[in-house]
mmCIF file of C-alpha atoms and ligand atoms in Angstrom:
data_model
loop_
_atom_site.group_PDB
_atom_site.id
_atom_site.type_symbol
_atom_site.label_atom_id
_atom_site.label_comp_id
_atom_site.label_asym_id
_atom_site.label_seq_id
_atom_site.Cartn_x
_atom_site.Cartn_y
_atom_site.Cartn_z
ATOM 1 C CA MET J 676 13.298 25.819 23.079
ATOM 2 C CA PRO J 677 15.591 26.320 20.065
ATOM 3 C CA LEU J 678 17.553 29.564 20.216
ATOM 4 C CA TYR J 679 16.072 30.926 17.037
ATOM 5 C CA ASP J 680 12.591 30.970 18.579
ATOM 6 C CA TYR J 681 13.583 33.486 21.200
ATOM 7 C CA GLU J 682 11.940 36.843 20.697
ATOM 8 C CA VAL J 683 13.490 40.021 22.075
ATOM 9 C CA LYS J 684 10.981 42.647 23.045
ATOM 10 C CA SER J 685 11.971 45.478 20.719
ATOM 11 C CA LYS J 686 13.015 48.811 22.180
ATOM 12 C CA LEU J 687 12.575 50.371 18.749
ATOM 13 C CA PRO J 688 9.543 48.551 17.371
ATOM 14 C CA PHE J 689 9.031 51.016 14.533
ATOM 15 C CA SER J 690 12.620 51.176 13.322
ATOM 16 C CA GLY J 691 13.764 49.078 10.411
ATOM 17 C CA ILE J 692 16.900 49.134 8.278
ATOM 18 C CA SER J 693 17.906 52.728 7.515
ATOM 19 C CA ILE J 694 17.014 54.300 4.175
ATOM 20 C CA PHE J 695 20.763 54.662 3.473
ATOM 21 C CA SER J 696 21.383 50.927 3.752
ATOM 22 C CA THR J 697 18.195 50.165 1.817
ATOM 23 C CA MET J 698 19.092 52.443 -1.097
ATOM 24 C CA SER J 699 22.763 51.425 -1.171
ATOM 25 C CA GLN J 700 21.748 47.773 -1.250
ATOM 26 C CA LEU J 701 19.241 48.406 -4.026
ATOM 27 C CA ALA J 702 21.920 50.345 -5.926
ATOM 28 C CA ALA J 703 24.317 47.390 -5.628
ATOM 29 C CA GLU J 704 21.659 44.903 -6.744
ATOM 30 C CA HIS J 705 20.835 46.955 -9.839
ATOM 31 C CA LYS J 706 24.405 48.085 -10.536
ATOM 32 C CA ALA J 707 23.213 51.654 -10.201
ATOM 33 C CA ILE J 708 25.385 54.719 -9.663
ATOM 34 C CA ASN J 709 25.088 55.364 -5.948
ATOM 35 C CA LEU J 710 24.457 59.030 -5.148
ATOM 36 C CA SER J 711 22.353 58.047 -2.156
ATOM 37 C CA GLN J 712 24.509 57.363 0.889
ATOM 38 C CA GLY J 713 26.847 60.196 1.915
ATOM 39 C CA PHE J 714 30.357 58.932 1.325
ATOM 40 C CA PRO J 715 33.105 59.993 -1.102
ATOM 41 C CA ASP J 716 34.047 57.664 -3.949
ATOM 42 C CA PHE J 717 37.539 59.186 -4.127
ATOM 43 C CA GLU J 718 40.548 58.516 -1.931
ATOM 44 C CA ALA J 719 41.735 60.390 1.122
ATOM 45 C CA ASP J 720 45.056 62.238 1.120
ATOM 46 C CA LYS J 721 47.876 59.772 0.360
ATOM 47 C CA GLU J 722 50.168 61.249 3.014
ATOM 48 C CA LEU J 723 47.475 60.863 5.657
ATOM 49 C CA ILE J 724 47.067 57.192 4.770
ATOM 50 C CA ALA J 725 50.848 56.681 4.741
ATOM 51 C CA SER J 726 51.042 58.363 8.125
ATOM 52 C CA VAL J 727 48.475 55.960 9.639
ATOM 53 C CA ASN J 728 50.580 53.160 8.244
ATOM 54 C CA THR J 729 53.764 54.573 9.746
ATOM 55 C CA TYR J 730 52.134 54.866 13.168
ATOM 56 C CA MET J 731 50.909 51.271 12.912
ATOM 57 C CA LYS J 732 54.360 50.020 11.938
ATOM 58 C CA SER J 733 55.912 52.015 14.776
ATOM 59 C CA GLY J 734 53.876 50.203 17.399
ATOM 60 C CA PHE J 735 50.986 52.583 18.059
ATOM 61 C CA ASN J 736 48.492 49.762 18.156
ATOM 62 C CA GLN J 737 47.228 49.500 21.722
ATOM 63 C CA TYR J 738 44.374 51.223 23.539
ATOM 64 C CA ALA J 739 44.368 54.983 23.296
ATOM 65 C CA PRO J 740 43.550 56.920 26.466
ATOM 66 C CA MET J 741 39.807 56.820 27.185
ATOM 67 C CA ALA J 742 39.189 60.435 26.146
ATOM 68 C CA GLY J 743 41.459 60.179 23.098
ATOM 69 C CA VAL J 744 45.120 60.673 22.211
ATOM 70 C CA MET J 745 46.249 63.932 23.832
ATOM 71 C CA LYS J 746 48.091 65.046 20.699
ATOM 72 C CA LEU J 747 44.821 64.897 18.766
ATOM 73 C CA ARG J 748 42.825 66.650 21.471
ATOM 74 C CA GLU J 749 45.428 69.421 21.474
ATOM 75 C CA ALA J 750 45.285 69.693 17.695
ATOM 76 C CA ILE J 751 41.477 69.980 17.894
ATOM 77 C CA ALA J 752 41.749 72.683 20.560
ATOM 78 C CA GLY J 753 44.086 74.530 18.172
ATOM 79 C CA LYS J 754 41.713 74.161 15.228
ATOM 80 C CA VAL J 755 38.666 75.299 17.196
ATOM 81 C CA SER J 756 40.426 78.316 18.658
ATOM 82 C CA ASN J 757 41.808 79.206 15.226
ATOM 83 C CA LEU J 758 38.329 79.058 13.671
ATOM 84 C CA HIS J 759 36.072 80.280 16.457
ATOM 85 C CA ASP J 760 38.345 82.054 18.907
ATOM 86 C CA THR J 761 37.206 79.862 21.813
ATOM 87 C CA PHE J 762 39.493 77.638 23.843
ATOM 88 C CA TYR J 763 38.368 74.140 24.798
ATOM 89 C CA ASN J 764 40.563 72.450 27.370
ATOM 90 C CA PRO J 765 41.909 69.180 25.873
ATOM 91 C CA GLU J 766 42.089 67.638 29.370
ATOM 92 C CA THR J 767 38.452 68.109 30.262
ATOM 93 C CA GLU J 768 36.417 69.459 27.342
ATOM 94 C CA ILE J 769 37.341 67.401 24.263
ATOM 95 C CA THR J 770 36.653 63.680 23.735
ATOM 96 C CA ILE J 771 37.489 61.586 20.681
ATOM 97 C CA THR J 772 34.590 59.357 19.653
ATOM 98 C CA SER J 773 33.828 56.627 17.190
ATOM 99 C CA GLY J 774 32.389 59.039 14.629
ATOM 100 C CA GLY J 775 29.758 61.697 15.033
ATOM 101 C CA THR J 776 27.127 59.006 15.573
ATOM 102 C CA GLN J 777 28.646 57.752 18.809
ATOM 103 C CA ALA J 778 29.186 61.300 20.030
ATOM 104 C CA ILE J 779 25.499 62.078 19.480
ATOM 105 C CA TYR J 780 24.315 58.865 21.098
ATOM 106 C CA THR J 781 26.589 59.256 24.107
ATOM 107 C CA ALA J 782 25.652 62.905 24.626
ATOM 108 C CA ILE J 783 21.968 61.997 24.612
ATOM 109 C CA ALA J 784 22.580 59.018 26.918
ATOM 110 C CA ALA J 785 24.404 61.305 29.342
ATOM 111 C CA CYS J 786 21.908 64.165 29.396
ATOM 112 C CA ILE J 787 18.430 62.826 28.690
ATOM 113 C CA HIS J 788 16.303 61.338 31.462
ATOM 114 C CA GLU J 789 12.853 59.762 31.383
ATOM 115 C CA GLY J 790 10.279 62.325 30.287
ATOM 116 C CA ASP J 791 12.737 64.993 29.097
ATOM 117 C CA GLU J 792 11.621 66.739 25.929
ATOM 118 C CA VAL J 793 14.083 67.185 23.079
ATOM 119 C CA ILE J 794 13.345 69.578 20.232
ATOM 120 C CA ILE J 795 14.384 68.079 16.900
ATOM 121 C CA PHE J 796 14.024 69.848 13.569
ATOM 122 C CA GLU J 797 12.832 67.857 10.587
ATOM 123 C CA PRO J 798 13.993 66.697 8.131
ATOM 124 C CA ALA J 799 16.289 65.177 10.769
ATOM 125 C CA TYR J 800 19.340 62.962 10.438
ATOM 126 C CA ASP J 801 18.187 59.465 11.216
ATOM 127 C CA CYS J 802 20.008 58.691 14.480
ATOM 128 C CA TYR J 803 18.517 61.562 16.529
ATOM 129 C CA VAL J 804 15.000 60.349 17.323
ATOM 130 C CA PRO J 805 15.903 56.706 18.187
ATOM 131 C CA ALA J 806 18.674 57.821 20.548
ATOM 132 C CA VAL J 807 16.275 60.138 22.386
ATOM 133 C CA LYS J 808 13.577 57.463 22.627
ATOM 134 C CA LEU J 809 15.990 54.794 23.872
ATOM 135 C CA HIS J 810 16.737 56.993 26.868
ATOM 136 C CA GLY J 811 13.124 57.703 27.732
ATOM 137 C CA GLY J 812 13.169 61.166 26.159
ATOM 138 C CA ILE J 813 10.303 62.616 24.184
ATOM 139 C CA PRO J 814 11.186 63.896 20.707
ATOM 140 C CA VAL J 815 9.375 67.170 19.975
ATOM 141 C CA LEU J 816 9.418 67.324 16.189
ATOM 142 C CA ILE J 817 9.319 70.680 14.431
ATOM 143 C CA GLU J 818 9.367 70.844 10.645
ATOM 144 C CA LEU J 819 11.691 73.333 8.960
ATOM 145 C CA ASN J 820 10.066 75.732 6.485
ATOM 146 C CA PHE J 821 10.026 74.397 2.941
ATOM 147 C CA PRO J 822 11.794 75.006 0.549
ATOM 148 C CA ASP J 823 14.537 77.010 2.257
ATOM 149 C CA TYR J 824 14.644 74.803 5.378
ATOM 150 C CA THR J 825 14.783 77.709 7.801
ATOM 151 C CA ILE J 826 13.659 77.365 11.417
ATOM 152 C CA ASN J 827 10.149 78.458 12.351
ATOM 153 C CA TRP J 828 11.083 80.179 15.624
ATOM 154 C CA LYS J 829 7.485 81.085 16.486
ATOM 155 C CA GLU J 830 6.719 77.379 16.490
ATOM 156 C CA VAL J 831 9.802 76.681 18.622
ATOM 157 C CA ILE J 832 8.699 79.250 21.222
ATOM 158 C CA LYS J 833 5.271 77.590 21.336
ATOM 159 C CA ARG J 834 6.730 74.120 21.817
ATOM 160 C CA VAL J 835 9.259 74.936 24.562
ATOM 161 C CA THR J 836 7.956 73.773 27.949
ATOM 162 C CA ASN J 837 9.428 73.344 31.414
ATOM 163 C CA LYS J 838 10.309 69.798 30.352
ATOM 164 C CA THR J 839 12.438 70.912 27.403
ATOM 165 C CA LYS J 840 15.915 69.602 28.162
ATOM 166 C CA MET J 841 17.647 69.874 24.830
ATOM 167 C CA ILE J 842 17.437 71.518 21.416
ATOM 168 C CA MET J 843 19.200 69.605 18.651
ATOM 169 C CA ILE J 844 20.748 71.653 15.889
ATOM 170 C CA ASN J 845 22.280 70.334 12.694
ATOM 171 C CA ASN J 846 24.424 73.027 11.105
ATOM 172 C CA PRO J 847 25.071 72.692 8.146
ATOM 173 C CA GLY J 848 22.108 70.385 7.864
ATOM 174 C CA ASN J 849 21.761 66.965 6.343
ATOM 175 C CA PRO J 850 19.519 66.639 4.400
ATOM 176 C CA SER J 851 18.375 70.297 4.585
ATOM 177 C CA CYS J 852 21.715 71.669 3.249
ATOM 178 C CA SER J 853 20.822 74.919 5.061
ATOM 179 C CA ILE J 854 22.920 76.734 7.670
ATOM 180 C CA LEU J 855 22.226 78.842 10.741
ATOM 181 C CA ARG J 856 22.241 82.628 10.262
ATOM 182 C CA GLU J 857 22.857 85.459 12.768
ATOM 183 C CA GLU J 858 19.103 85.743 13.296
ATOM 184 C CA ASP J 859 18.903 82.063 14.292
ATOM 185 C CA ILE J 860 21.701 82.548 16.792
ATOM 186 C CA LYS J 861 19.846 85.494 18.351
ATOM 187 C CA GLN J 862 16.678 83.429 18.624
ATOM 188 C CA LEU J 863 18.545 80.525 20.217
ATOM 189 C CA GLN J 864 20.153 82.890 22.718
ATOM 190 C CA LYS J 865 16.779 84.418 23.563
ATOM 191 C CA ILE J 866 14.966 81.111 23.974
ATOM 192 C CA THR J 867 17.615 79.459 26.129
ATOM 193 C CA LEU J 868 18.501 82.469 28.292
ATOM 194 C CA GLY J 869 17.738 81.797 31.967
ATOM 195 C CA THR J 870 16.826 78.137 31.295
ATOM 196 C CA ASP J 871 18.794 74.916 31.740
ATOM 197 C CA ILE J 872 18.167 73.858 28.145
ATOM 198 C CA LEU J 873 21.164 72.162 26.527
ATOM 199 C CA ILE J 874 22.054 72.405 22.863
ATOM 200 C CA LEU J 875 23.326 69.361 21.007
ATOM 201 C CA SER J 876 24.891 70.847 17.913
ATOM 202 C CA ASP J 877 25.696 68.365 15.172
ATOM 203 C CA GLU J 878 28.329 70.196 13.122
ATOM 204 C CA VAL J 879 29.776 67.278 11.189
ATOM 205 C CA TYR J 880 29.698 69.354 7.959
ATOM 206 C CA GLU J 881 31.305 72.391 9.656
ATOM 207 C CA HIS J 882 34.032 72.684 6.990
ATOM 208 C CA ILE J 883 31.753 72.237 3.991
ATOM 209 C CA ILE J 884 30.117 75.622 3.653
ATOM 210 C CA PHE J 885 29.732 77.626 0.453
ATOM 211 C CA ASP J 886 29.718 81.067 -1.166
ATOM 212 C CA ASN J 887 32.011 82.639 1.450
ATOM 213 C CA GLN J 888 29.404 82.191 4.168
ATOM 214 C CA THR J 889 30.610 81.751 7.747
ATOM 215 C CA HIS J 890 29.933 78.651 9.792
ATOM 216 C CA LEU J 891 28.227 79.897 12.945
ATOM 217 C CA SER J 892 29.379 77.204 15.330
ATOM 218 C CA MET J 893 27.955 77.173 18.840
ATOM 219 C CA ALA J 894 31.625 77.501 19.842
ATOM 220 C CA LYS J 895 31.632 81.095 18.593
ATOM 221 C CA PHE J 896 29.052 82.354 21.104
ATOM 222 C CA GLN J 897 30.104 82.079 24.715
ATOM 223 C CA GLU J 898 26.641 81.900 26.280
ATOM 224 C CA LEU J 899 25.612 79.197 23.783
ATOM 225 C CA ALA J 900 28.920 77.328 24.032
ATOM 226 C CA ASN J 901 28.371 77.140 27.809
ATOM 227 C CA ARG J 902 25.301 74.960 27.271
ATOM 228 C CA SER J 903 26.365 73.162 24.075
ATOM 229 C CA ILE J 904 27.724 69.789 23.135
ATOM 230 C CA ILE J 905 29.286 70.176 19.710
ATOM 231 C CA VAL J 906 29.708 67.094 17.528
ATOM 232 C CA ALA J 907 32.214 66.784 14.671
ATOM 233 C CA SER J 908 33.357 64.024 12.320
ATOM 234 C CA PHE J 909 36.720 63.387 10.688
ATOM 235 C CA GLY J 910 34.930 61.136 8.215
ATOM 236 C CA LYS J 911 33.496 64.224 6.509
ATOM 237 C CA LEU J 912 36.604 66.362 6.785
ATOM 238 C CA LEU J 913 39.171 63.803 5.594
ATOM 239 C CA HIS J 914 37.080 61.748 3.124
ATOM 240 C CA THR J 915 37.415 58.795 5.518
ATOM 241 C CA THR J 916 33.867 57.910 6.588
ATOM 242 C CA GLY J 917 35.001 54.313 7.133
ATOM 243 C CA TRP J 918 37.449 55.261 9.862
ATOM 244 C CA LYS J 919 34.569 56.274 12.141
ATOM 245 C CA ILE J 920 36.441 58.911 14.103
ATOM 246 C CA GLY J 921 34.908 62.106 15.378
ATOM 247 C CA TYR J 922 34.880 64.141 18.524
ATOM 248 C CA CYS J 923 32.722 66.181 20.822
ATOM 249 C CA LEU J 924 33.309 69.412 22.679
ATOM 250 C CA ALA J 925 31.461 70.402 25.827
ATOM 251 C CA PRO J 926 32.003 72.335 29.051
ATOM 252 C CA ALA J 927 33.892 70.210 31.605
ATOM 253 C CA LYS J 928 30.905 69.318 33.810
ATOM 254 C CA ILE J 929 28.840 68.038 30.898
ATOM 255 C CA MET J 930 31.871 66.292 29.405
ATOM 256 C CA ALA J 931 32.514 64.459 32.675
ATOM 257 C CA GLU J 932 29.055 62.877 32.357
ATOM 258 C CA ILE J 933 29.579 62.080 28.670
ATOM 259 C CA ARG J 934 32.884 60.346 29.459
ATOM 260 C CA LYS J 935 31.255 58.209 32.150
ATOM 261 C CA ILE J 936 29.161 56.643 29.389
ATOM 262 C CA HIS J 937 31.810 56.778 26.665
ATOM 263 C CA GLN J 938 34.143 54.635 28.799
ATOM 264 C CA PHE J 939 31.596 51.822 29.009
ATOM 265 C CA MET J 940 30.402 52.134 25.435
ATOM 266 C CA VAL J 941 33.658 52.056 23.439
ATOM 267 C CA PHE J 942 36.283 52.873 26.081
ATOM 268 C CA SER J 943 38.528 54.422 23.404
ATOM 269 C CA VAL J 944 38.960 54.864 19.654
ATOM 270 C CA ASN J 945 41.513 53.607 17.049
ATOM 271 C CA THR J 946 44.982 54.666 18.107
ATOM 272 C CA PRO J 947 47.096 54.982 14.908
ATOM 273 C CA MET J 948 44.444 57.039 13.100
ATOM 274 C CA GLN J 949 44.286 59.470 15.995
ATOM 275 C CA TYR J 950 48.030 60.167 15.801
ATOM 276 C CA ALA J 951 47.955 60.582 12.031
ATOM 277 C CA ILE J 952 44.935 62.907 12.140
ATOM 278 C CA ALA J 953 46.614 64.993 14.852
ATOM 279 C CA ASP J 954 49.591 65.647 12.537
ATOM 280 C CA PHE J 955 47.317 66.288 9.568
ATOM 281 C CA ILE J 956 45.029 68.882 11.145
ATOM 282 C CA ALA J 957 47.927 70.689 12.770
ATOM 283 C CA ILE J 958 48.306 72.183 9.262
ATOM 284 C CA ALA J 959 45.380 74.621 8.910
ATOM 285 C CA GLU J 960 45.342 74.365 5.114
ATOM 286 C CA ASN J 961 44.187 70.772 5.454
ATOM 287 C CA TYR J 962 40.837 71.924 6.824
ATOM 288 C CA THR J 963 40.462 75.408 5.345
ATOM 289 C CA THR J 964 40.595 74.271 1.699
ATOM 290 C CA ILE J 965 37.814 71.703 1.916
ATOM 291 C CA ALA J 966 35.000 74.222 1.310
ATOM 292 C CA THR J 967 36.478 75.308 -2.042
ATOM 293 C CA PHE J 968 37.053 71.694 -3.020
ATOM 294 C CA TYR J 969 33.394 70.816 -2.408
ATOM 295 C CA GLN J 970 32.057 74.073 -3.836
ATOM 296 C CA GLN J 971 33.610 73.099 -7.183
ATOM 297 C CA LYS J 972 31.887 69.736 -6.941
ATOM 298 C CA ARG J 973 28.568 71.359 -6.016
ATOM 299 C CA ASP J 974 28.783 73.826 -8.913
ATOM 300 C CA HIS J 975 29.703 71.093 -11.360
ATOM 301 C CA PHE J 976 26.823 68.917 -10.191
ATOM 302 C CA ILE J 977 24.350 71.824 -10.408
ATOM 303 C CA ALA J 978 25.516 72.651 -13.950
ATOM 304 C CA LEU J 979 24.972 69.002 -14.892
ATOM 305 C CA LEU J 980 21.583 68.785 -13.168
ATOM 306 C CA LYS J 981 20.409 71.783 -15.176
ATOM 307 C CA GLU J 982 20.470 69.520 -18.224
ATOM 308 C CA THR J 983 17.748 67.383 -16.601
ATOM 309 C CA LYS J 984 14.125 68.126 -15.648
ATOM 310 C CA PHE J 985 14.939 68.271 -11.922
ATOM 311 C CA SER J 986 14.498 71.621 -10.133
ATOM 312 C CA ILE J 987 17.393 72.537 -7.888
ATOM 313 C CA LEU J 988 17.048 73.740 -4.288
ATOM 314 C CA PRO J 989 19.630 76.069 -2.693
ATOM 315 C CA VAL J 990 22.612 74.461 -0.941
ATOM 316 C CA SER J 991 24.587 76.449 1.642
ATOM 317 C CA GLY J 992 26.509 73.570 3.161
ATOM 318 C CA SER J 993 27.100 69.780 3.370
ATOM 319 C CA TYR J 994 27.918 67.578 0.375
ATOM 320 C CA PHE J 995 24.349 67.016 -0.724
ATOM 321 C CA GLN J 996 22.147 68.581 -3.367
ATOM 322 C CA LEU J 997 18.372 68.588 -3.019
ATOM 323 C CA ALA J 998 16.163 68.542 -6.083
ATOM 324 C CA THR J 999 12.437 68.337 -6.764
ATOM 325 C CA TYR J 1000 11.013 66.261 -9.581
ATOM 326 C CA GLU J 1001 7.539 67.737 -10.102
ATOM 327 C CA LYS J 1002 8.249 68.178 -13.840
ATOM 328 C CA ILE J 1003 8.951 64.455 -14.140
ATOM 329 C CA SER J 1004 6.410 62.692 -11.956
ATOM 330 C CA ASP J 1005 3.796 63.176 -9.245
ATOM 331 C CA GLU J 1006 4.443 59.921 -7.424
ATOM 332 C CA LYS J 1007 5.688 59.731 -3.825
ATOM 333 C CA ASP J 1008 9.393 60.364 -3.334
ATOM 334 C CA LEU J 1009 10.104 56.852 -2.036
ATOM 335 C CA SER J 1010 8.559 55.164 -5.054
ATOM 336 C CA PHE J 1011 10.176 57.739 -7.349
ATOM 337 C CA CYS J 1012 13.627 56.908 -5.921
ATOM 338 C CA THR J 1013 12.999 53.171 -5.985
ATOM 339 C CA LYS J 1014 12.006 53.329 -9.652
ATOM 340 C CA MET J 1015 14.936 55.590 -10.454
ATOM 341 C CA VAL J 1016 17.393 52.993 -9.146
ATOM 342 C CA ILE J 1017 15.745 50.099 -10.921
ATOM 343 C CA GLU J 1018 14.842 51.739 -14.236
ATOM 344 C CA ASN J 1019 17.414 54.518 -14.586
ATOM 345 C CA GLY J 1020 20.344 53.145 -12.602
ATOM 346 C CA VAL J 1021 20.856 56.106 -10.249
ATOM 347 C CA ALA J 1022 20.283 55.965 -6.484
ATOM 348 C CA ALA J 1023 19.214 58.982 -4.395
ATOM 349 C CA ILE J 1024 17.486 59.372 -1.026
ATOM 350 C CA PRO J 1025 13.824 60.369 -0.663
ATOM 351 C CA VAL J 1026 13.707 63.251 1.821
ATOM 352 C CA SER J 1027 10.391 62.047 3.334
ATOM 353 C CA ALA J 1028 12.511 59.372 5.084
ATOM 354 C CA PHE J 1029 13.837 62.105 7.389
ATOM 355 C CA TYR J 1030 10.378 62.983 8.738
ATOM 356 C CA GLY J 1031 8.442 61.101 11.423
ATOM 357 C CA ARG J 1032 5.289 61.661 9.362
ATOM 358 C CA GLN J 1033 6.978 60.992 6.007
ATOM 359 C CA THR J 1034 6.211 64.548 4.889
ATOM 360 C CA ASP J 1035 6.656 64.473 1.136
ATOM 361 C CA TYR J 1036 7.637 67.598 -0.801
ATOM 362 C CA LYS J 1037 8.664 65.436 -3.739
ATOM 363 C CA THR J 1038 12.255 66.218 -2.947
ATOM 364 C CA ILE J 1039 15.230 63.899 -3.226
ATOM 365 C CA ARG J 1040 18.813 64.111 -2.017
ATOM 366 C CA PHE J 1041 21.864 63.473 -4.179
ATOM 367 C CA CYS J 1042 25.377 63.145 -2.729
ATOM 368 C CA PHE J 1043 27.983 65.043 -4.765
ATOM 369 C CA ALA J 1044 31.017 63.799 -2.801
ATOM 370 C CA LYS J 1045 31.822 61.877 -5.962
ATOM 371 C CA LYS J 1046 34.386 61.935 -8.758
ATOM 372 C CA ASP J 1047 33.380 64.220 -11.619
ATOM 373 C CA SER J 1048 33.181 61.147 -13.843
ATOM 374 C CA THR J 1049 30.671 59.509 -11.442
ATOM 375 C CA MET J 1050 28.450 62.604 -11.444
ATOM 376 C CA GLU J 1051 28.664 62.896 -15.221
ATOM 377 C CA ALA J 1052 27.745 59.249 -15.726
ATOM 378 C CA ALA J 1053 24.758 59.680 -13.378
ATOM 379 C CA ILE J 1054 23.507 62.745 -15.237
ATOM 380 C CA GLU J 1055 23.730 60.931 -18.578
ATOM 381 C CA ARG J 1056 21.217 58.502 -17.132
ATOM 382 C CA LEU J 1057 19.043 61.161 -15.458
ATOM 383 C CA ILE J 1058 18.701 63.202 -18.643
ATOM 384 C CA LYS J 1059 16.499 60.408 -19.953
ATOM 385 C CA LEU J 1060 13.905 61.007 -17.229
HETATM 386 N N1 PMP S 1889 25.306 63.725 11.615
HETATM 387 C C1 PMP S 1889 25.019 63.930 10.330
HETATM 388 C C2 PMP S 1889 24.119 65.059 9.982
HETATM 389 C C3 PMP S 1889 25.536 63.094 9.336
HETATM 390 O O1 PMP S 1889 25.226 63.294 8.061
HETATM 391 C C4 PMP S 1889 26.374 62.027 9.730
HETATM 392 C C5 PMP S 1889 26.970 61.068 8.724
HETATM 393 N N2 PMP S 1889 26.235 60.823 7.604
HETATM 394 C C6 PMP S 1889 26.648 61.856 11.087
HETATM 395 C C7 PMP S 1889 26.106 62.723 11.998
HETATM 396 C C8 PMP S 1889 27.502 60.732 11.572
HETATM 397 O O2 PMP S 1889 28.843 60.947 11.395
HETATM 398 P P1 PMP S 1889 29.889 59.720 11.489
HETATM 399 O O3 PMP S 1889 29.888 59.061 10.143
HETATM 400 O O4 PMP S 1889 31.165 60.392 11.831
HETATM 401 O O5 PMP S 1889 29.388 58.823 12.556
#
């Protein structure tokens, strides 16, 4: 039988190519301005890039230790204790991963067994549900309230069972752009108290938070930190999504299980980048100024969007702006976005793609991690809608 006739029984029969790849490809085909996929179109810090280069030229090119370069783990411990006043032990509680995505996948692989229920809030970042399903877990999908994307805690209480193994949090949220408040923390504490429920807290946008609001990391609350795996990404912090470096934090016993899988999945992550990032984040200013940088971008993009017929939704964090288009069209968000790329030359993401049931509030997501000139050129096109 020729090789190409061989059919693999799919483990994810209902998954196709992600909406990000689809929209980016469509944008390229139509030479559209791509505000769909979440990546900056400006360069990372020149000194950081030069530093990676220096480490490469100085021979730091072989396998890093399995859990990550110690210098970087120590720098992360310093950053976390500076921001949240909690100490994670670099030896046993911090692991460097190939981006946030691998951290999430590995954490789920380590903790989720056949039949375990995992609460996931929708709209949900696209890698959550497949990772749970691939490990025999059952995603329990709960929609956030529209339009402020807050958590419906009454619904959460109803859906928690004795099979609930994990609650996934995304704070700040993509694509919700909302953040957790004190009240949410209290609810989480109440619901998990006396249970063995774990929290997988995707905090990849931890540094991109606006209007002087505080990022309520799980690391700040001891009883939550004790049951949490916290995921972070240097791609978001350093404008280097292509480097695919992130990390996770977890109490030692949980981390030991995560590392058992991590070692067989990637073994370890790019060495020279780890050294350069360690030096870079040892200077607090390099992570504390990022919120102001992106707030200026958000405000500029909002001011520009006001010239169009889009209605703007509130954004507390992340580098995305949500907008509704009810004054322009009543078609479904996917067809609206598809037409917008082809006819208007601007790509965005339809938010229904982040729901299992394609819930459609006629809302689309723009990425404003772009040069001012890119945003301005996009708005010139969108004004015509
Ligand atoms: N979680 C969320 C919410 C994200 O938006 C992303 C990246 N778009 C990731 C995780 C993955 O991060 P990384 O690129 O570091 O794998």
